[in-house]
Structures are given as C-alpha cells and as structure tokens.
Amino acid sequence: MIEIRPSAAAEPAVAAAPAGPLKLLNRERSILQFNRRVLAQAQRDDVPLLERLRYLTIVSSNLDEFFEVRVADIIEATRQPDSGVSRHDLAAVAGAAHELIDEQYALFNDVLMPALQRQGLVVLNHADRNAEQRKWVARFFETQVRPLLVPVSLDPSHPFPLVANKSLNFIARLSGRDAFGRANQIAIVKVPRVLPRVIRLPDALTPGQQGFVLLTSVIRAHLAELFPGREVESFSQFRVTRDSDLEVDEDDVTNLRQALRSGLTTRHFGLAIRLEVVNTCPPELYSFLLEQFSLPELALYRVNGPVNLVRLNQLIDQADADGLRFPHFEAHWPADRLPRGQSIFERLRAGDVLLHHPFESFEPVVQFLREAVEDPDVLAIKQTIYRTGAQSVLMDLLIEAVRRGKEVLAVVELKARFDEEANINWAERLEAVGAQVVYGIVGLKTHAKMLLVTRREGARLRRYVHLSTGNYNPRTARLYTDLGFLSADAAVAADADAVFLQLASQTKVRPPHQLVTAPFALHKRMLRHINQVAAAARAGGVARIVVKINALTDPALIAALVEAGQAGASIDLIVRGACMLPPGLPGLTDNIRVRSVVGRFLEHSRIAYFAWGEGDDDEALYLSSADWMSRNMFRRIELAWPLRDKALRQRVIDEGLVPYLHDEREAWTLDGEGRYRRVAEGGLSAQQALMRRY
C-alpha cells in the first residue's frame, strides 16, 4: 500500500459526531470563485506582466461562457415553478458577477495598463495621440475600417438590427435631421468581427516604445464622420451576451449533423442574457438597449474600459517583449521509455507507457498514430474525437489512413460545446474520403478519449491502445496537464474495442473487464470504492482517499465522501473549479480537505486514489476522462481505467497527487463557507517542480 500524506497544514481531524444535515455550496458561486483565483494570478507581481494580462483575458473568456451557459440555465430555471430556483438566486449570482467584473476592470486600469506603459508598451487613446499618430489613425480608419461600417439610423423602416452574440457595436444619439428631413435620433453601428481589435502603430510613430490603439478608440475618434451633417450628442460601445447552448431534439431529427449545422446559423442570436456598455453610457441609451433586448437592469454591466477584454490577447501576441512572458518551456520527449527511432508498437509489446503532459511531449501520441498510418500491417484505426481544433495533424493522419486503404472508424462528438462547427467540418471531411463516421449515442455526449490500432502480426491480430484524461489536441496538450496511457495489453485493448463497437452499433456488449465506463458503471464503481474506504475507517484500519478533478458537484458522490470522512477516513480533494462540498465543518466534514491549484498550466487530469488497508491489493488508482459531476456520470460516455502496474501507480502518485497536496505557491484551500484562501505566496509550486524534473 502506498501512503500519501496530507499537507502539513491540514492534518486529518478526529471525526466528531455528525452535527446535522450538510448544506452544499452554490455551484454558480463556486464557478465565480474559481475565476477569482484566476484573477488573483493577474494580481501577482511575481507573474510576468503579459501573462498577468493573459490571465485577465482568461477571466473574461470564462465569464462569457458562464453567462452563455450557466446564467442562461438559471434564467430558464426561474421560469419553472418547481425548479427550486428563484429570482433571488439569480440576483445573488448577478451581484457576485458584478463585483468580480468591477475588480477585473480596476486591475486593468489601475495596475496592468500603467505597468505596461512603464515597460514601453503603450495603449494610446485619442487624447494621448500626437498629431502624426492621429494622422496615421485617421488614414487607417478611412482605408481599413470605414468601408466595412454601415451605420443604421432607426425608424419604422429601419428597425433595431439583429445583434450577434458577443459582437462589438456602437449606439449613438444624434441631433439634427437626416438626409430626408427626419429627426430619427438613435443609430447603431455594427463592427465586423474581421477587423482587428488591437492595432500596433508603426515604430517610427512611437520612438522607444511599442504603441497600440484599440479599434474602439479608432471608431470613437471618427464616429461623427459616419453621420455627416449631424452631431453625435452621446454614444457608447456595447456588447450583448446570449444563450449559446445549441438545443437539438435528437429524438426528433433524422440527421444530427445537418440539424446542428442549421443550429449554428442561429446560435449567435439566442436569448439575450447580459448587456455590457461603457460606464460613460448615458442612462437613456442603456435603458433603450435594455428595452430592445428585453433585459432587466440587473443584466446591465457598465464597465470602465473595452467591453471585450478577451480581444487584448491580440496585444499580447503582437508585443515584442519575451521578458514579459513565461520563460519558454520545451516539453520533454521520454526517450528513456520511448527511444527515438524505435517502433512504438515494438516498445509497447514490452510494457505500458505513461505520458504526463505538458511536461512530457504530446508528440509520441502523434507519432503513434503516424506510425499506424504508415505501417502496411496496420489494418484498422478507431478514434474518438471531442475537441481537436479547426486544424489538427491527428485528423489529417486519419484522412491519410483512409486513403491508404485502412479501415477508419471515427466517433465524432458533434455537441462538444463551442467546437460543434470544427467537429462537423472534420466529420464531413472524413466521410468524404470513406471513413466510417458515427456520432455516438443519442442523448449522451461521447467524452471518452480512446485511440485503438489493430495490426496484423504473423498469423494473429494485435491491438494497441491510447487512453487519455484529455483531448486529442496538440495545442491544448501544451497548456493543459493531462495523463496519457499507451498499451498493448490484450484485455485493455479488447475492452476499448468493445466500447467502440457499442458506440457504432448500439448493441449490448459484454461488460468490460479493465475499463470502467459511464453511464453504466463508473458512478457505481467510485461509490463502491468510497464505501470500501469508509468500512475500513470504521474498522480502525487504513482509510485514505485522494481525488484530483476539475469539478465536484454530484450529490451522491459528495454524500458518500462526507460519510467516509465521518467514519474517520482521511480525504484530500484537489478540485480545480467548482466544488459544492464544504470541507472542515465540525462534526460533518472534519476529515475532508479541499484545495485548488491555479498556475501556468490548466489543471485538467482526473485521478482517483483509494486505500482501504495496508496491502497492495487494498488500494486502487484510476485515471479518467470524467469529472465528478452528474452530467459526466449519467449523460456522457466516459472512461476510467485502473493502473495495475505498481510502478506506474507510484509515478502518478509522485507526479499527479503529492506535489499538488504540498503546493505552497499556487494552491488555495476551501473552507466550509465557500471561501478560498491562498496557502502561501512562496515556496513549492507543483507545476514548477514538474517542469524542473523534465
């Protein structure tokens, strides 16, 4: 049995008598708390300046999705009398969001922008620009911007235009009369997405500095030129966030791909959820916009700066300032386990290989598929596709495999949120060359990550498999922490083949022996292990649980963890995002500790460790594609697999659990009231330690 110590600051408590029913933490508040931890990264002086700005943009991107999905769901729930969600709940979430966004813009204006200016990176407003700079901006507006702008003055024959989700727009109040002698006062200017939001000035115009102008500043400076003969009395930029979940009744469509393709055209015009304007927007203008979008004042966000901070990524990308970014990190090729030049198939016949991304390169996974494509003895390739991106070397390799005459089965998840269009395009390209493409099971997202290769070796067929906690996306594999598993184990590969068969044929297959799948067995297996640990605790034996996941919201799993903790089990939960279990409550969750790690890389791996005795057979360690959420356990095809090799288990513990339990730099601990506290400002960082190791 492998012992995993809790952090020194959080030793197990002696279980007290239960103190009454446990009230779970609010999920939406927990999501906003996660974004506060991301914002805290932008507040750190020891983080490079451009990376601090990047964290700020990540918060904005996360909040966009929060409104598009979570707040949209809350609004829908308030309209259902039996949902248990009230308008008071909505107001509480909106209030917390307002506070977070106000802090975000204060950091942007009062800290980051002045700090960038001190480093020679200057964002120039119209008032800051000298004559030569204004002349250049005016020419840029006239040649690059104005030809794409079509201002619309509103009247009965020019109604309020359709405004797309998260698009940049201007509203203006005009004096005087139009060309036809009418006194229509309100005009809308829609700004095309193709225009850059951050423009770098020529170096000659900003000697000794790097000068930038925002598109909003360019348009603002020349807004009056769009309305010759009239005066712009007041104006504001604005942006509306809409419900962006694609709703398709899978039981009522004959072709899911076509239905989703049609839905993509209307997604940008879903129900309005949030309205952003600048804080100088006059009440009459934002009141008019609220009325047009049928929004209450609670949905109004008046911000002190650009209405879309996400687009400041363009400044980060254009800046010549490597010293203001994280030092370059080159992922390690594990030559000790995968010697370059040796066939990966040959290596896997000698034993399993574990990869820890991004510390270890994702390239071995690409090479595994490339070798399969180029090997004439490989007969078939099967792969799940969840998020691969608009450009993907892996998808290109699958297409090449079909062209070389191999049987290719691609299970494409068309409903991967915000990746639907890319996945539809890949599905069509794969089908066009002759691949067998299926879209999983009606009503269930295919979130499992599997790649299976079947190869002829003499008179027999041998299968090779790759399983992963993360997506088949080489770009995010450089940014997310994940674990990948390569194996030629016949039992594991046979289980993976059975899962592919079930996804394609929808027929009953034998229960897998090595793999554990949702929605069939994963939830029950996790509960079974938690209960084993609880029973060991009651008997006075070793009882230990350590789980690393992205979110913990499933009520049954939470209840089982609470019961195990009350029985005396020592439980550590490393939960990056939303966690609804309140730890450390006397008599309820004394023995449960929850921490979150937010660092340079996005923590994404899912690991579950259980020990219910002192022998090697009294413990289990699983890697998984699933978070501990009801949706993952019951509404998705998910995969978990135990690591039976003791050396591999030890490696996952040493790299994927222990460093995070003792992180004193980027870790936060959760208390029973839902508040997070940073463990320390210095000391050990798990991610930095792993980067040094590789």
XYZ file of C-alpha atoms in Angstrom:
694
model
C 0.000 0.000 0.000
C 1.308 3.444 -0.957
C 0.854 6.104 1.705
C 0.008 9.656 0.609
C 0.443 12.207 3.372
C -1.918 15.167 3.666
C -0.254 18.574 3.601
C 1.399 19.558 6.863
C -1.042 22.441 7.206
C -4.050 20.148 7.006
C -3.597 17.016 9.118
C -6.653 14.768 9.463
C -9.000 15.731 12.253
C -10.533 13.349 14.725
C -14.058 12.786 13.483
C -16.695 14.432 15.636
C -20.307 13.393 15.927
C -22.442 14.480 12.960
C -23.812 17.978 13.517
C -26.897 17.883 11.336
C -27.627 17.958 7.620
C -24.982 19.267 5.261
C -25.795 22.237 3.057
C -23.924 22.102 -0.235
C -22.140 25.125 -1.627
C -23.702 27.021 -4.518
C -22.377 25.838 -7.869
C -22.521 29.202 -9.640
C -20.818 30.973 -6.744
C -18.155 28.268 -6.834
C -17.538 28.878 -10.545
C -17.167 32.606 -9.877
C -14.778 31.801 -7.023
C -12.624 29.864 -9.486
C -12.466 32.929 -11.698
C -11.426 34.976 -8.685
C -8.486 32.606 -8.300
C -7.601 33.135 -11.960
C -7.891 36.888 -11.441
C -5.555 36.548 -8.464
C -2.897 35.272 -10.890
C -3.246 38.560 -12.772
C -2.681 40.398 -9.488
C 0.624 38.658 -8.694
C 3.803 40.690 -9.020
C 5.842 37.507 -9.492
C 3.949 36.590 -12.680
C 5.342 38.145 -15.917
C 3.373 41.205 -16.925
C 1.968 39.999 -20.251
C 0.974 36.723 -18.601
C -0.904 38.740 -15.963
C -2.787 40.414 -18.779
C -3.455 36.998 -20.301
C -4.968 35.759 -17.026
C -7.216 38.832 -17.116
C -8.424 37.893 -20.599
C -8.987 34.294 -19.461
C -11.328 35.570 -16.758
C -13.299 37.464 -19.408
C -13.481 34.407 -21.650
C -14.606 32.246 -18.733
C -17.256 34.777 -17.750
C -18.581 34.891 -21.302
C -19.188 31.146 -21.154
C -20.578 31.463 -17.630
C -23.267 33.841 -18.880
C -23.857 31.953 -22.117
C -24.438 28.651 -20.315
C -24.844 28.800 -16.545
C -26.715 32.099 -16.195
C -28.868 31.161 -19.183
C -29.791 27.944 -17.348
C -30.601 29.853 -14.151
C -32.881 32.230 -16.039
C -34.656 29.259 -17.610
C -34.995 27.617 -14.181
C -36.582 30.733 -12.652
C -39.421 30.330 -15.161
C -40.201 26.823 -13.918
C -42.189 26.896 -10.639
C -40.907 23.510 -9.437
C -37.211 24.145 -10.147
C -36.399 25.492 -6.694
C -34.514 28.403 -8.323
C -35.832 31.892 -7.605
C -35.143 35.364 -8.938
C -33.396 35.993 -5.623
C -30.895 33.280 -6.587
C -30.383 34.953 -9.954
C -29.861 38.328 -8.279
C -27.283 36.844 -5.896
C -25.281 35.351 -8.781
C -25.511 38.596 -10.760
C -24.333 40.577 -7.719
C -21.286 38.333 -7.317
C -20.539 38.628 -11.045
C -20.788 42.441 -10.861
C -18.269 42.528 -8.006
C -15.817 40.295 -9.864
C -16.061 42.299 -13.100
C -15.585 45.607 -11.244
C -12.397 44.201 -9.651
C -11.241 42.976 -13.037
C -11.500 46.411 -14.657
C -9.936 48.135 -11.652
C -6.920 45.855 -12.032
C -6.836 46.524 -15.776
C -6.928 50.333 -15.433
C -5.063 50.976 -12.203
C -2.358 48.315 -12.295
C -1.762 46.492 -15.569
C -2.043 49.344 -18.050
C 0.300 51.653 -16.067
C 2.728 48.747 -15.596
C 2.728 48.028 -19.336
C 3.365 51.694 -20.036
C 6.380 51.647 -17.722
C 7.689 48.724 -19.790
C 7.281 50.688 -23.030
C 4.038 49.051 -24.168
C 1.593 51.922 -24.582
C -2.092 51.828 -25.488
C -2.862 55.297 -26.811
C -6.324 56.822 -26.533
C -7.330 59.639 -28.880
C -6.406 62.292 -26.291
C -2.961 60.742 -25.843
C -2.077 60.647 -29.535
C 0.094 63.358 -31.094
C -0.598 64.920 -34.491
C 1.348 62.334 -36.502
C -0.262 59.447 -34.657
C -3.732 60.922 -35.177
C -2.990 61.332 -38.857
C -1.981 57.650 -39.150
C -5.068 56.513 -37.232
C -7.310 58.678 -39.425
C -5.836 57.096 -42.552
C -6.255 53.616 -41.046
C -9.888 54.393 -40.261
C -10.560 55.733 -43.732
C -8.919 52.852 -45.616
C -9.400 49.826 -43.350
C -12.371 50.466 -41.102
C -14.896 52.857 -42.579
C -15.524 50.805 -45.773
C -16.791 47.955 -43.558
C -19.097 50.026 -41.330
C -22.762 50.562 -42.163
C -24.456 52.824 -39.612
C -28.201 52.249 -39.313
C -30.449 55.100 -38.161
C -33.545 53.652 -36.529
C -37.064 54.416 -37.704
C -40.126 52.300 -38.607
C -38.485 51.097 -41.829
C -35.098 50.611 -40.157
C -35.874 48.601 -37.012
C -33.310 47.697 -34.391
C -30.905 45.327 -36.145
C -30.085 41.770 -35.130
C -27.018 41.997 -32.901
C -24.902 38.861 -32.777
C -23.660 37.276 -29.573
C -20.536 38.978 -28.162
C -20.139 41.251 -31.182
C -18.853 44.819 -30.850
C -21.355 47.579 -31.584
C -21.822 51.293 -31.066
C -25.001 53.178 -30.222
C -25.196 56.931 -30.870
C -27.742 59.663 -30.173
C -27.802 62.209 -32.992
C -29.009 65.789 -33.203
C -30.449 67.443 -36.299
C -32.222 65.719 -39.166
C -31.270 63.047 -41.677
C -30.974 63.422 -45.455
C -34.754 63.059 -45.769
C -35.538 65.722 -43.186
C -36.496 63.349 -40.368
C -35.385 63.635 -36.770
C -34.556 59.989 -36.062
C -32.156 60.204 -33.160
C -30.763 56.715 -32.477
C -28.233 54.973 -34.716
C -26.478 51.616 -34.395
C -23.061 50.772 -35.842
C -22.204 47.063 -36.021
C -18.452 46.375 -36.096
C -17.455 43.353 -38.229
C -15.519 40.575 -36.496
C -12.908 40.592 -39.281
C -11.481 43.908 -38.058
C -8.558 43.632 -35.619
C -9.410 44.852 -32.119
C -5.806 45.895 -31.332
C -3.683 47.723 -33.905
C 0.041 48.267 -33.496
C 1.332 51.644 -34.592
C 4.458 51.879 -36.758
C 7.586 52.005 -34.589
C 8.557 55.344 -36.139
C 5.478 56.932 -34.533
C 6.372 55.736 -31.033
C 10.172 56.023 -30.695
C 11.469 53.982 -27.792
C 8.083 52.412 -27.222
C 5.647 49.954 -28.754
C 2.425 51.814 -29.439
C -1.025 50.274 -29.810
C -4.515 51.622 -30.415
C -7.758 49.808 -29.768
C -10.294 49.565 -32.557
C -12.907 51.019 -30.209
C -10.718 54.111 -29.790
C -10.269 54.418 -33.563
C -14.018 54.279 -34.209
C -14.813 56.547 -31.271
C -12.440 59.218 -32.598
C -14.103 59.185 -36.025
C -17.680 58.262 -35.135
C -19.009 61.666 -36.200
C -17.657 61.123 -39.722
C -20.208 58.328 -40.164
C -23.032 60.899 -39.759
C -22.125 63.950 -41.860
C -24.315 66.963 -41.203
C -25.336 65.715 -37.760
C -23.834 65.961 -34.304
C -23.171 62.916 -32.149
C -24.585 64.062 -28.801
C -23.779 60.874 -26.892
C -22.613 57.358 -27.651
C -21.322 54.107 -26.200
C -19.867 50.851 -27.341
C -21.970 47.879 -26.314
C -21.983 44.104 -26.409
C -24.713 41.578 -25.699
C -24.125 38.042 -24.430
C -26.695 35.459 -25.477
C -27.751 31.946 -24.535
C -25.427 29.874 -26.715
C -26.344 26.283 -25.948
C -27.393 24.501 -29.127
C -30.755 22.910 -28.411
C -31.443 19.987 -30.739
C -34.069 17.338 -30.034
C -32.044 14.288 -31.017
C -35.136 12.072 -30.857
C -36.843 14.239 -33.446
C -34.140 14.639 -36.106
C -33.087 12.225 -38.793
C -29.609 13.687 -39.282
C -27.931 15.179 -36.220
C -25.110 16.740 -38.224
C -27.492 18.625 -40.503
C -29.615 19.727 -37.551
C -26.584 21.095 -35.714
C -25.286 22.767 -38.867
C -28.617 24.572 -39.137
C -28.490 25.449 -35.445
C -25.080 27.063 -35.813
C -26.584 29.748 -38.030
C -28.993 30.849 -35.281
C -26.777 30.283 -32.203
C -25.449 33.844 -32.367
C -28.974 35.192 -31.890
C -30.223 33.278 -28.852
C -31.927 34.806 -25.836
C -30.102 37.906 -24.551
C -28.553 37.337 -21.107
C -26.167 40.234 -20.416
C -25.642 43.765 -21.767
C -22.237 45.441 -21.458
C -21.767 49.173 -22.033
C -19.013 51.590 -21.046
C -19.541 53.367 -17.742
C -19.977 56.736 -19.528
C -23.035 55.466 -21.414
C -25.965 57.815 -20.675
C -28.995 56.251 -18.926
C -31.259 56.993 -21.867
C -29.046 54.929 -24.180
C -28.569 51.903 -21.932
C -32.260 51.999 -20.999
C -33.099 51.917 -24.693
C -30.783 48.937 -25.227
C -32.200 47.067 -22.225
C -35.662 47.547 -23.689
C -34.594 46.304 -27.118
C -33.063 43.141 -25.641
C -35.896 42.653 -23.101
C -33.404 42.675 -20.235
C -33.807 43.875 -16.637
C -31.365 46.409 -15.205
C -29.796 43.545 -13.248
C -28.386 42.322 -16.579
C -26.608 45.629 -17.263
C -22.835 45.738 -16.775
C -21.258 49.204 -17.032
C -17.521 48.695 -17.443
C -14.597 51.074 -17.241
C -12.830 50.099 -20.456
C -13.281 47.952 -23.571
C -16.423 45.810 -23.431
C -14.423 42.767 -24.529
C -11.151 42.298 -22.680
C -10.677 38.901 -24.361
C -9.501 40.662 -27.511
C -6.488 42.079 -25.651
C -4.880 38.738 -26.452
C -4.036 40.463 -29.741
C -1.847 42.927 -27.846
C -0.089 40.071 -26.032
C 0.550 38.302 -29.341
C 1.867 41.429 -31.110
C 4.134 42.710 -28.343
C 7.879 42.207 -28.761
C 8.662 41.523 -25.122
C 9.695 37.951 -24.368
C 10.938 39.066 -20.969
C 7.345 39.861 -20.009
C 6.184 36.326 -20.773
C 6.759 32.996 -19.054
C 10.164 31.540 -19.962
C 9.946 29.137 -22.878
C 9.323 25.553 -21.823
C 10.084 22.696 -24.192
C 8.103 19.550 -23.421
C 10.323 16.527 -22.815
C 10.353 13.520 -25.154
C 10.518 10.477 -22.805
C 13.487 8.841 -24.509
C 14.053 6.541 -21.535
C 10.669 4.911 -22.166
C 10.155 5.649 -25.865
C 13.584 5.664 -27.533
C 13.588 7.760 -30.678
C 13.885 5.614 -33.757
C 12.335 2.568 -32.117
C 8.908 1.429 -33.268
C 6.292 2.443 -30.710
C 4.487 -0.840 -31.392
C 7.659 -2.754 -30.566
C 8.125 -0.728 -27.382
C 4.550 -1.312 -26.200
C 4.930 -5.056 -26.579
C 7.491 -4.763 -23.797
C 5.161 -2.883 -21.444
C 2.824 0.055 -20.914
C 3.910 3.692 -21.226
C 2.519 6.615 -19.237
C 2.812 10.200 -20.518
C 2.404 13.295 -18.354
C 1.520 16.359 -20.431
C 2.556 19.126 -20.889
C 5.748 18.264 -19.027
C 6.194 15.397 -21.461
C 5.547 15.961 -25.134
C 2.292 15.049 -26.851
C 4.325 14.191 -29.939
C 4.595 10.469 -29.012
C 0.804 10.248 -29.370
C 1.007 11.865 -32.799
C 3.878 9.534 -33.669
C 1.825 6.535 -32.504
C -0.919 7.420 -34.971
C 1.550 8.379 -37.720
C 3.298 5.015 -37.385
C -0.072 3.277 -37.605
C -0.950 5.194 -40.762
C 2.358 4.416 -42.457
C 2.596 0.773 -41.365
C 1.224 -1.562 -44.085
C 0.468 -4.190 -41.420
C -1.987 -1.892 -39.620
C -5.494 -2.786 -40.770
C -7.803 -0.584 -38.717
C -7.785 2.615 -36.651
C -10.575 3.748 -34.339
C -10.642 7.071 -32.520
C -12.976 9.279 -30.504
C -12.984 12.949 -31.441
C -14.160 15.525 -28.896
C -12.071 18.699 -29.177
C -9.356 18.623 -31.832
C -9.439 22.215 -33.086
C -10.014 23.643 -36.547
C -6.556 22.456 -37.611
C -5.387 19.028 -36.488
C -2.475 16.853 -37.543
C -4.304 13.890 -35.992
C -7.350 14.369 -38.181
C -5.132 14.809 -41.228
C -3.491 11.488 -40.364
C -6.872 9.747 -40.104
C -7.769 11.047 -43.552
C -4.430 9.780 -44.893
C -5.105 6.389 -43.277
C -8.334 6.053 -45.265
C -6.528 6.971 -48.460
C -4.021 4.203 -47.743
C -6.807 1.658 -47.550
C -7.116 1.224 -43.796
C -10.444 0.844 -42.034
C -11.080 4.014 -40.034
C -13.873 4.489 -37.518
C -14.231 7.993 -36.099
C -16.656 8.629 -33.251
C -17.173 12.375 -33.587
C -18.908 14.250 -30.799
C -20.837 16.918 -32.653
C -22.171 18.519 -29.477
C -18.818 19.456 -27.899
C -19.809 22.944 -26.772
C -18.334 25.723 -28.954
C -16.449 23.148 -31.048
C -19.506 21.973 -32.960
C -18.567 23.656 -36.233
C -14.991 22.340 -36.252
C -16.184 18.812 -35.476
C -18.868 18.924 -38.150
C -16.250 20.006 -40.672
C -13.935 17.140 -39.682
C -16.808 14.649 -39.844
C -17.635 15.768 -43.369
C -14.004 15.596 -44.475
C -13.598 12.108 -43.025
C -16.805 10.882 -44.626
C -15.773 12.375 -47.963
C -12.727 10.080 -48.163
C -14.608 6.991 -46.976
C -14.117 6.817 -43.216
C -16.890 5.324 -41.118
C -18.163 8.248 -39.027
C -20.693 7.928 -36.212
C -21.861 10.499 -33.722
C -22.077 8.445 -30.554
C -25.311 7.706 -28.719
C -28.471 9.811 -28.822
C -28.741 11.846 -25.635
C -25.173 11.134 -24.486
C -22.051 13.118 -25.292
C -19.030 10.978 -26.130
C -16.385 12.446 -23.840
C -14.160 9.342 -23.560
C -10.692 9.662 -25.120
C -9.606 6.476 -26.967
C -7.409 5.600 -29.927
C -7.233 1.943 -30.982
C -4.960 0.427 -33.626
C -5.328 -3.135 -34.972
C -2.219 -4.636 -36.574
C -1.543 -7.948 -38.309
C 1.438 -9.681 -36.730
C 2.120 -13.045 -38.352
C -0.962 -15.226 -38.058
C -2.626 -13.093 -35.373
C -4.101 -9.640 -34.923
C -2.779 -7.464 -32.080
C -4.377 -4.290 -30.778
C -2.613 -1.220 -29.394
C -4.483 1.451 -27.467
C -4.070 5.005 -26.228
C -6.319 6.332 -23.440
C -6.227 9.860 -22.065
C -7.677 12.188 -19.468
C -7.541 14.994 -22.059
C -8.398 15.797 -25.648
C -6.647 14.847 -28.878
C -5.499 18.410 -29.400
C -1.736 19.050 -29.725
C -2.190 22.774 -28.998
C -4.019 22.383 -25.685
C -1.691 19.499 -24.788
C 0.957 22.205 -24.355
C -1.282 24.166 -21.995
C -3.281 21.556 -20.023
C -1.999 18.994 -17.533
C -3.200 15.544 -18.589
C -2.164 11.903 -18.408
C -1.980 9.568 -21.395
C -1.640 5.802 -21.349
C -0.235 3.677 -24.191
C -0.625 -0.090 -24.000
C -0.622 -3.358 -25.918
C -2.403 -5.127 -23.042
C -4.849 -7.511 -24.729
C -7.554 -7.124 -22.075
C -7.475 -3.306 -22.096
C -7.474 -3.194 -25.903
C -10.348 -5.688 -26.099
C -12.375 -3.521 -23.716
C -11.684 -0.431 -25.826
C -12.737 -2.317 -28.950
C -15.975 -3.326 -27.226
C -16.692 0.315 -26.353
C -16.133 1.336 -29.977
C -18.436 -1.491 -31.092
C -21.142 -0.305 -28.744
C -20.813 3.319 -29.873
C -21.087 2.291 -33.520
C -23.706 -0.478 -33.350
C -25.557 0.473 -30.132
C -25.770 -3.239 -29.315
C -25.231 -4.770 -25.904
C -21.658 -5.901 -25.348
C -20.045 -7.818 -22.529
C -19.182 -5.653 -19.525
C -15.543 -4.553 -19.798
C -13.041 -6.253 -17.511
C -10.412 -3.495 -17.237
C -12.130 -0.288 -18.310
C -14.981 1.350 -16.417
C -17.499 3.306 -18.456
C -20.224 5.864 -17.837
C -23.165 5.903 -17.823
C -23.102 2.182 -16.961
C -20.646 1.544 -14.141
C -18.362 4.489 -13.367
C -20.585 6.148 -10.775
C -21.208 2.819 -9.010
C -17.504 1.947 -9.054
C -16.478 5.240 -7.470
C -19.203 4.854 -4.814
C -18.094 1.277 -4.150
C -14.520 2.332 -3.507
C -15.569 5.227 -1.279
C -17.714 2.817 0.737
C -14.792 0.366 0.978
C -12.670 3.120 2.469
C -15.471 4.098 4.859
C -15.802 0.486 6.055
C -12.034 0.305 6.632
C -12.204 3.520 8.662
C -14.980 2.144 10.861
C -12.859 -0.936 11.481
C -9.948 1.251 12.548
C -7.767 0.445 9.542
C -6.008 2.459 6.874
C -8.605 4.598 5.081
C -7.405 7.140 2.515
C -8.944 8.925 -0.490
C -7.197 11.423 -2.767
C -9.066 12.693 -5.817
C -7.881 15.235 -8.413
C -10.643 16.503 -10.712
C -11.903 19.661 -12.377
C -15.295 19.798 -10.651
C -17.185 18.085 -7.818
C -20.961 18.638 -7.985
C -22.593 15.172 -7.951
C -24.739 14.922 -4.779
C -24.394 11.146 -4.347
C -20.598 11.184 -4.584
C -20.457 14.144 -2.201
C -22.707 12.334 0.289
C -20.533 9.210 0.121
C -17.350 11.251 0.677
C -18.944 13.007 3.650
C -19.993 9.679 5.169
C -16.497 8.237 4.666
C -14.978 11.283 6.322
C -17.351 10.992 9.273
C -16.292 7.350 9.600
C -12.692 8.548 10.021
C -11.264 8.313 6.510
C -8.632 10.895 5.566
C -9.776 12.620 2.368
C -7.981 15.144 0.173
C -9.744 16.621 -2.843
C -7.820 18.644 -5.430
C -10.626 20.355 -7.342
C -9.613 22.994 -9.878
C -13.024 24.583 -10.424
C -16.496 24.207 -8.938
C -16.716 22.272 -5.671
C -20.019 22.014 -3.822
C -18.656 20.027 -0.849
C -17.905 22.320 2.119
C -14.849 20.904 3.949
C -13.738 21.288 7.535
C -17.173 21.689 9.127
C -17.134 20.403 12.721
C -18.981 17.139 13.059
C -19.681 16.959 9.330
C -16.608 17.242 7.122
C -13.740 17.462 9.628
C -11.621 14.919 7.788
C -12.090 16.368 4.314
C -9.736 18.941 2.836
C -10.292 20.695 -0.488
C -7.659 22.616 -2.404
C -7.457 24.160 -5.867
C -4.292 24.778 -7.865
C -4.231 27.581 -10.453
C -0.900 28.026 -12.196
C 0.773 28.442 -15.553
C -0.982 25.366 -16.974
C -4.654 24.490 -16.732
C -5.052 21.564 -14.350
C -7.079 19.002 -16.303
C -6.046 15.468 -15.292
C -8.536 13.293 -13.396
C -7.061 10.895 -10.826
C -8.817 8.919 -8.088
C -6.860 7.045 -5.398
C -8.435 4.808 -2.736
C -6.764 2.808 0.058
C -8.733 0.594 2.452
C -5.947 -1.460 4.015
C -2.209 -1.956 4.150
C -1.728 -4.492 1.352
C -1.066 -3.875 -2.327
C -4.491 -5.339 -3.086
C -6.149 -2.893 -0.717
C -5.773 0.143 -2.940
C -6.844 1.323 -6.385
C -5.818 4.213 -8.611
C -7.874 5.284 -11.630
C -7.270 7.717 -14.449
C -10.379 9.054 -16.143
C -11.910 11.394 -18.692
C -14.742 12.184 -16.253
C -15.216 14.820 -13.610
C -17.358 14.031 -10.584
C -20.461 15.725 -11.938
C -23.863 14.157 -12.578
C -23.636 15.051 -16.261
C -20.369 13.111 -16.613
C -21.639 10.108 -14.711
C -25.066 9.785 -16.350
C -25.266 11.887 -19.528
C -21.915 11.194 -21.167
C -19.866 8.315 -22.483
C -16.871 8.437 -20.162
C -13.960 6.184 -19.474
C -11.860 5.339 -16.429
C -9.149 2.743 -16.148
C -7.201 1.402 -13.191
C -3.429 1.423 -13.209
C -2.492 -2.081 -12.100
C 1.255 -1.725 -12.553
C 2.643 -0.637 -9.180
C 5.456 1.421 -10.720
C 3.014 3.389 -12.866
C 0.725 3.908 -9.865
C 3.655 5.224 -7.888
C 4.604 7.596 -10.691
C 1.087 9.048 -10.870
C 1.094 9.499 -7.106
C 4.541 11.103 -7.136
C 3.754 13.456 -10.017
C -0.009 13.863 -10.161
C -1.018 13.936 -6.488
C 1.738 14.511 -3.924
C 3.155 17.755 -5.426
C -0.332 19.246 -5.536
C -1.087 18.303 -1.929
C 2.051 20.177 -0.841
C 1.976 23.101 -3.285
C 2.645 26.288 -1.308
C 2.719 28.745 -4.169
C -0.290 28.256 -6.435
C -2.667 26.334 -4.165
C -5.809 27.604 -2.469
C -7.721 25.907 0.348
C -11.513 25.942 0.620
C -13.332 26.487 3.904
C -16.809 25.408 4.934
C -18.338 28.771 3.976
C -17.189 28.530 0.372
C -14.241 30.908 0.738
C -10.812 30.192 -0.737
C -7.539 31.222 0.897
C -4.155 31.137 -0.789
C -1.887 28.687 1.026
C 1.226 30.885 0.749
C 2.894 33.402 -1.539
C 6.168 31.484 -1.887
C 7.521 28.013 -1.525
C 6.915 24.957 -3.670
C 4.903 25.101 -6.891
C 3.822 21.697 -8.159
C 3.959 22.761 -11.786
C 7.363 24.399 -11.453
C 8.725 21.315 -9.705
C 7.471 19.107 -12.541
C 8.897 21.455 -15.173
C 12.291 21.251 -13.475
C 12.023 17.461 -13.244
C 11.646 17.231 -17.022
